[in-house]
Amino acid sequence: MSQTISVKLTHEISEELWQQIVDGFNESFDSQVTVDGMRNGWYVSNPWGYAYHALVLDPNDELMAFNTFTPMRYDNGMNVVVSGSTFVRKKFRKNVMLMALMFNALRKRVAEDGFDIQVGVPNHNSVKYALKINKEKLIGDLAYYVLPITLSKTLGKRLPGFVDTLWRGAIGVHLAFNSLVSSVFNTKEKKRFFSCDVSDESFNKRFSSPAYKKVELGNTRFSYRVYHEDGKLVAYLMDCRDNGVKTFKSLVRACRYIKKHEAVDAVLYVGFMHMKQSLLIRLPRKMVPKRLPLVYYIMDDKNCKGKDIEDPENWSFSLMSFDVR
């Protein structure tokens, strides 16, 4: 079957096409997003105010496949795009090259517009395709860090009510202890070469959706989102900083605030944690909900030449950096 591939900016897509995109997304990921939520969310939450979208249409103008590159401003003069929302509708999946064609079209366009690197976090079904067909390379798997507030929900096991009550009290003591420790030993994340811009403009754009809660407590600023996850109420900590630097103290303050103001079962941080802390528990690989491999493709290496891009130690990458939760 023949097809046409076009690349459009967010505001260039018609209402009819947006409806097809949302229908295809919901069909592919068993979700319930709306046109307004998709069009006015992550795609426009950046200093550019738009994203790049590849659309594949059949001869009858029916959407076959879709992919997005969302711009992010990084330090060291780099402009990065984050791949996401990729799907091929079920009845068109016999054409295994559709995804590669979309990536090639998007890479050509964003390279013309001055972007240096494309990154992404493919799911377990598409990571082999990303590495072998799309020629992306692996940086490393993102880690999961958790503060289990309701023990039974976190473990997914039925426990006596008094166990959860005692556990919540213990977590309160744990938070108070870590607050004291962080006031004396306030470790900080060392600057990484590949790090997204955390200026006021970028922070406010990234978390402009009402789904995110932004909090400022003195010099501490953080953002989180509460989400129903498999019968649990989880607070995803997107970012936390003191005066623009990720610190142990800002992590503790964010978690204490969330526990006090939200009836959540757990607080979850996903990403590379380049600082010592004793508050959150890092989940072993066998317990992670799903693998999150960070991959990259270089369009232009002028701003990162000589840097080991495949070393996770060179990356500050977390939920702030891509469209999950």
Short mmCIF file of C-alpha atoms in Angstrom, two decimals:
data_model
loop_
_atom_site.label_atom_id
_atom_site.label_comp_id
_atom_site.label_asym_id
_atom_site.label_seq_id
_atom_site.Cartn_x
_atom_site.Cartn_y
_atom_site.Cartn_z
CA MET A 1 0.00 0.00 0.00
CA SER A 2 1.32 3.43 -0.92
CA GLN A 3 1.52 6.20 1.65
CA THR A 4 2.52 9.81 2.07
CA ILE A 5 4.67 11.12 4.92
CA SER A 6 4.59 14.72 6.05
CA VAL A 7 6.14 16.63 8.96
CA LYS A 8 4.00 19.32 10.55
CA LEU A 9 4.32 21.58 13.57
CA THR A 10 1.72 21.23 16.30
CA HIS A 11 -0.31 24.27 15.23
CA GLU A 12 -0.28 23.20 11.56
CA ILE A 13 -2.34 20.03 12.10
CA SER A 14 -6.05 20.20 11.29
CA GLU A 15 -8.79 19.38 13.77
CA GLU A 16 -9.77 16.33 11.73
CA LEU A 17 -6.22 14.99 11.76
CA TRP A 18 -5.90 15.61 15.51
CA GLN A 19 -8.97 13.46 16.07
CA GLN A 20 -7.41 10.66 14.01
CA ILE A 21 -4.17 11.01 15.98
CA VAL A 22 -5.96 10.75 19.32
CA ASP A 23 -8.06 7.80 18.14
CA GLY A 24 -4.92 6.00 16.95
CA PHE A 25 -3.05 6.78 20.17
CA ASN A 26 -5.89 5.53 22.37
CA GLU A 27 -6.25 2.40 20.24
CA SER A 28 -2.51 1.66 20.42
CA PHE A 29 -1.92 2.38 24.11
CA ASP A 30 -5.34 1.56 25.60
CA SER A 31 -5.61 5.11 26.94
CA GLN A 32 -8.25 7.83 27.05
CA VAL A 33 -6.49 11.03 26.05
CA THR A 34 -8.45 13.86 24.44
CA VAL A 35 -7.59 16.12 21.53
CA ASP A 36 -7.25 19.10 23.86
CA GLY A 37 -5.11 17.19 26.34
CA MET A 38 -2.77 15.87 23.68
CA ARG A 39 -2.50 19.00 21.54
CA ASN A 40 -2.04 21.41 24.45
CA GLY A 41 0.12 19.29 26.76
CA TRP A 42 3.71 18.10 26.44
CA TYR A 43 4.00 19.09 22.77
CA VAL A 44 3.76 22.82 23.50
CA SER A 45 5.35 22.81 26.97
CA ASN A 46 8.70 24.14 25.78
CA PRO A 47 10.25 27.52 24.86
CA TRP A 48 9.44 26.96 21.17
CA GLY A 49 5.74 26.42 21.88
CA TYR A 50 5.39 23.54 19.42
CA ALA A 51 6.63 20.08 18.50
CA TYR A 52 7.41 18.32 15.20
CA HIS A 53 5.01 15.57 14.13
CA ALA A 54 5.42 12.92 11.44
CA LEU A 55 2.14 11.76 9.93
CA VAL A 56 1.74 8.83 7.54
CA LEU A 57 -1.49 8.81 5.50
CA ASP A 58 -2.83 6.19 3.12
CA PRO A 59 -4.33 7.15 -0.29
CA ASN A 60 -7.70 7.79 1.43
CA ASP A 61 -6.11 10.22 3.92
CA GLU A 62 -6.51 7.76 6.77
CA LEU A 63 -3.81 8.03 9.42
CA MET A 64 -1.51 5.01 9.39
CA ALA A 65 1.22 6.05 11.82
CA PHE A 66 2.39 8.96 13.95
CA ASN A 67 5.49 10.13 15.81
CA THR A 68 6.61 13.30 17.58
CA PHE A 69 9.90 15.06 18.26
CA THR A 70 9.45 17.59 21.09
CA PRO A 71 12.16 20.29 21.45
CA MET A 72 14.09 20.82 24.68
CA ARG A 73 16.76 23.38 25.40
CA TYR A 74 19.91 21.90 26.94
CA ASP A 75 22.95 23.53 28.48
CA ASN A 76 26.20 23.97 26.54
CA GLY A 77 24.39 25.42 23.53
CA MET A 78 22.60 22.21 22.60
CA ASN A 79 19.10 21.89 21.23
CA VAL A 80 17.62 18.43 21.74
CA VAL A 81 14.44 16.73 20.56
CA VAL A 82 12.69 14.00 22.52
CA SER A 83 10.95 11.28 20.54
CA GLY A 84 7.61 10.04 21.79
CA SER A 85 3.94 9.21 21.13
CA THR A 86 5.03 6.74 18.46
CA PHE A 87 2.44 4.36 17.07
CA VAL A 88 1.51 2.45 13.95
CA ARG A 89 -2.19 1.60 13.79
CA LYS A 90 -2.90 -2.11 14.08
CA LYS A 91 -4.19 -2.67 10.56
CA PHE A 92 -1.07 -1.09 9.04
CA ARG A 93 1.59 -2.89 11.10
CA LYS A 94 2.54 -5.28 8.31
CA ASN A 95 4.63 -2.43 6.92
CA VAL A 96 7.53 -2.68 9.38
CA MET A 97 9.38 0.27 7.86
CA LEU A 98 6.76 2.92 8.64
CA MET A 99 8.42 3.82 11.93
CA ALA A 100 11.85 4.17 10.31
CA LEU A 101 10.42 6.38 7.56
CA MET A 102 8.89 8.69 10.17
CA PHE A 103 12.12 8.97 12.14
CA ASN A 104 14.13 9.75 9.00
CA ALA A 105 11.68 12.46 7.94
CA LEU A 106 11.69 14.05 11.38
CA ARG A 107 15.48 13.91 11.72
CA LYS A 108 15.91 15.63 8.37
CA ARG A 109 13.54 18.44 9.35
CA VAL A 110 14.87 19.10 12.85
CA ALA A 111 18.48 18.99 11.63
CA GLU A 112 17.58 21.75 9.15
CA ASP A 113 16.18 23.75 12.08
CA GLY A 114 19.41 23.48 14.08
CA PHE A 115 18.79 20.59 16.48
CA ASP A 116 21.79 18.52 17.53
CA ILE A 117 20.60 15.33 19.24
CA GLN A 118 17.49 13.16 19.32
CA VAL A 119 16.81 11.15 22.47
CA GLY A 120 14.02 8.80 23.41
CA VAL A 121 12.82 6.19 25.88
CA PRO A 122 11.30 3.38 23.78
CA ASN A 123 9.13 0.72 25.40
CA HIS A 124 10.14 -2.93 25.65
CA ASN A 125 8.31 -3.74 22.40
CA SER A 126 10.26 -1.24 20.30
CA VAL A 127 13.73 -0.99 21.87
CA LYS A 128 15.21 -3.58 19.49
CA TYR A 129 13.72 -1.71 16.54
CA ALA A 130 15.16 1.56 17.86
CA LEU A 131 18.66 0.11 18.11
CA LYS A 132 18.73 -1.99 14.94
CA ILE A 133 16.52 -0.16 12.45
CA ASN A 134 16.49 3.45 13.68
CA LYS A 135 20.24 3.28 14.39
CA GLU A 136 19.89 4.70 17.89
CA LYS A 137 22.42 3.86 20.58
CA LEU A 138 21.88 2.98 24.22
CA ILE A 139 22.95 5.29 27.04
CA GLY A 140 21.50 3.28 29.92
CA ASP A 141 18.32 2.28 31.73
CA LEU A 142 16.64 4.87 33.93
CA ALA A 143 16.40 3.91 37.60
CA TYR A 144 13.33 3.89 39.85
CA TYR A 145 13.52 5.38 43.37
CA VAL A 146 10.56 4.99 45.71
CA LEU A 147 9.33 6.22 49.09
CA PRO A 148 6.75 3.54 50.06
CA ILE A 149 4.13 5.27 52.21
CA THR A 150 1.42 2.57 52.20
CA LEU A 151 3.36 -0.66 52.46
CA SER A 152 0.58 -3.03 51.36
CA LYS A 153 -0.16 -1.01 48.20
CA THR A 154 3.52 -0.59 47.35
CA LEU A 155 4.19 -4.32 47.70
CA GLY A 156 0.87 -5.29 46.14
CA LYS A 157 0.11 -7.56 49.08
CA ARG A 158 -2.78 -7.67 51.55
CA LEU A 159 -1.47 -6.81 55.01
CA PRO A 160 -3.24 -6.18 58.35
CA GLY A 161 -4.35 -2.56 58.74
CA PHE A 162 -2.14 -1.98 61.77
CA VAL A 163 0.94 -2.82 59.66
CA ASP A 164 0.20 0.04 57.26
CA THR A 165 -0.50 2.35 60.21
CA LEU A 166 2.80 1.50 61.88
CA TRP A 167 4.62 1.78 58.56
CA ARG A 168 3.26 5.26 57.85
CA GLY A 169 4.45 6.33 61.30
CA ALA A 170 7.88 4.88 60.54
CA ILE A 171 8.00 6.77 57.24
CA GLY A 172 7.23 9.98 59.15
CA VAL A 173 10.21 9.30 61.42
CA HIS A 174 12.33 8.41 58.36
CA LEU A 175 11.46 11.74 56.72
CA ALA A 176 12.21 13.70 59.91
CA PHE A 177 15.56 11.91 60.29
CA ASN A 178 16.52 12.62 56.67
CA SER A 179 15.49 16.24 57.09
CA LEU A 180 17.98 16.49 59.95
CA VAL A 181 20.70 14.69 58.01
CA SER A 182 20.19 16.86 54.91
CA SER A 183 20.52 20.02 56.99
CA VAL A 184 24.02 18.88 57.94
CA PHE A 185 25.08 16.89 54.86
CA ASN A 186 23.24 18.52 51.98
CA THR A 187 24.67 16.63 49.03
CA LYS A 188 24.24 18.15 45.58
CA GLU A 189 24.04 16.81 42.08
CA LYS A 190 27.24 17.64 40.23
CA LYS A 191 26.77 19.42 36.93
CA ARG A 192 26.44 17.02 33.99
CA PHE A 193 27.37 17.92 30.43
CA PHE A 194 24.04 16.73 29.00
CA SER A 195 21.57 18.59 31.16
CA CYS A 196 18.29 20.27 30.22
CA ASP A 197 17.80 23.97 30.88
CA VAL A 198 16.18 24.58 34.27
CA SER A 199 15.66 28.32 33.99
CA ASP A 200 12.38 29.81 35.19
CA GLU A 201 11.11 29.99 31.61
CA SER A 202 11.83 26.32 30.82
CA PHE A 203 10.56 25.09 34.20
CA ASN A 204 7.29 27.00 33.93
CA LYS A 205 6.78 25.93 30.31
CA ARG A 206 7.50 22.29 31.09
CA PHE A 207 4.97 22.18 33.91
CA SER A 208 2.38 24.58 32.51
CA SER A 209 -0.31 21.88 32.44
CA PRO A 210 -2.70 21.92 35.44
CA ALA A 211 -1.96 18.19 35.81
CA TYR A 212 1.33 19.18 37.45
CA LYS A 213 1.66 20.85 40.83
CA LYS A 214 4.44 23.40 41.20
CA VAL A 215 5.53 24.34 44.71
CA GLU A 216 8.00 26.93 46.02
CA LEU A 217 9.19 26.77 49.63
CA GLY A 218 11.83 29.44 50.19
CA ASN A 219 14.72 28.59 47.88
CA THR A 220 13.26 25.15 47.10
CA ARG A 221 11.21 24.57 43.97
CA PHE A 222 9.70 21.27 42.89
CA SER A 223 6.97 19.79 40.72
CA TYR A 224 5.03 16.56 40.92
CA ARG A 225 2.01 14.80 39.50
CA VAL A 226 -0.41 12.48 41.28
CA TYR A 227 -1.50 9.53 39.17
CA HIS A 228 -3.61 6.40 39.66
CA GLU A 229 -1.31 3.48 38.86
CA ASP A 230 -2.66 -0.09 39.00
CA GLY A 231 -4.81 0.51 42.07
CA LYS A 232 -2.23 2.74 43.78
CA LEU A 233 -2.13 6.52 44.09
CA VAL A 234 1.41 7.54 43.16
CA ALA A 235 3.06 10.95 43.28
CA TYR A 236 5.63 11.21 40.49
CA LEU A 237 8.32 13.66 41.55
CA MET A 238 9.27 15.41 38.33
CA ASP A 239 12.02 17.71 39.61
CA CYS A 240 13.29 19.31 42.83
CA ARG A 241 15.96 21.99 43.28
CA ASP A 242 17.42 24.59 45.62
CA ASN A 243 18.41 27.71 43.68
CA GLY A 244 18.49 25.72 40.46
CA VAL A 245 20.57 22.80 41.83
CA LYS A 246 19.20 19.35 42.66
CA THR A 247 19.98 18.71 46.33
CA PHE A 248 19.29 16.17 49.06
CA LYS A 249 17.50 18.87 51.05
CA SER A 250 15.15 19.74 48.16
CA LEU A 251 14.37 16.04 47.73
CA VAL A 252 13.43 15.70 51.41
CA ARG A 253 11.36 18.89 51.43
CA ALA A 254 9.46 17.78 48.32
CA CYS A 255 8.68 14.33 49.75
CA ARG A 256 7.61 15.74 53.15
CA TYR A 257 5.30 18.21 51.41
CA ILE A 258 3.75 15.49 49.24
CA LYS A 259 3.17 13.16 52.20
CA LYS A 260 1.52 15.97 54.14
CA HIS A 261 -0.70 17.31 51.37
CA GLU A 262 -1.51 14.25 49.24
CA ALA A 263 -3.09 10.94 50.27
CA VAL A 264 -0.64 8.96 48.11
CA ASP A 265 0.60 5.42 48.59
CA ALA A 266 4.10 6.14 47.29
CA VAL A 267 6.39 8.84 45.94
CA LEU A 268 8.34 7.82 42.83
CA TYR A 269 11.38 9.40 41.18
CA VAL A 270 12.47 8.04 37.80
CA GLY A 271 15.83 8.88 36.25
CA PHE A 272 19.53 9.13 36.97
CA MET A 273 20.22 10.16 40.58
CA HIS A 274 23.69 11.67 40.63
CA MET A 275 23.84 12.46 44.33
CA LYS A 276 24.04 10.54 47.57
CA GLN A 277 20.79 10.38 49.51
CA SER A 278 19.29 8.11 52.15
CA LEU A 279 15.60 8.91 51.66
CA LEU A 280 14.42 6.96 48.62
CA ILE A 281 14.93 3.26 47.94
CA ARG A 282 16.34 2.32 44.55
CA LEU A 283 14.37 -0.58 43.12
CA PRO A 284 16.42 -3.56 41.95
CA ARG A 285 16.06 -4.36 38.26
CA LYS A 286 13.82 -7.39 38.90
CA MET A 287 11.28 -5.14 40.68
CA VAL A 288 11.03 -2.23 38.23
CA PRO A 289 7.52 -1.84 36.69
CA LYS A 290 8.99 -1.62 33.18
CA ARG A 291 12.36 -1.08 31.60
CA LEU A 292 13.07 2.52 30.50
CA PRO A 293 16.11 2.55 28.18
CA LEU A 294 17.46 5.98 27.25
CA VAL A 295 18.69 6.03 23.63
CA TYR A 296 20.14 8.73 21.37
CA TYR A 297 20.91 9.65 17.77
CA ILE A 298 23.25 12.48 16.76
CA MET A 299 22.26 14.82 13.94
CA ASP A 300 25.13 17.27 14.55
CA ASP A 301 27.93 16.70 17.06
CA LYS A 302 29.44 20.21 17.00
CA ASN A 303 28.26 20.98 20.54
CA CYS A 304 29.16 17.63 22.10
CA LYS A 305 32.26 16.58 20.21
CA GLY A 306 34.75 14.81 22.46
CA LYS A 307 32.18 13.96 25.12
CA ASP A 308 31.27 10.37 25.98
CA ILE A 309 27.57 10.55 25.14
CA GLU A 310 26.99 6.88 26.01
CA ASP A 311 28.10 7.29 29.63
CA PRO A 312 25.05 7.76 31.93
CA GLU A 313 27.31 9.70 34.29
CA ASN A 314 27.34 12.51 31.71
CA TRP A 315 23.54 12.81 31.67
CA SER A 316 21.11 14.54 34.00
CA PHE A 317 17.91 12.87 32.80
CA SER A 318 14.68 12.31 34.69
CA LEU A 319 10.91 12.71 34.30
CA MET A 320 11.47 16.40 33.66
CA SER A 321 13.20 15.44 30.42
CA PHE A 322 10.57 13.32 28.67
CA ASP A 323 6.83 12.77 28.38
CA VAL A 324 5.94 10.12 30.93
CA ARG A 325 3.42 10.89 33.68
#
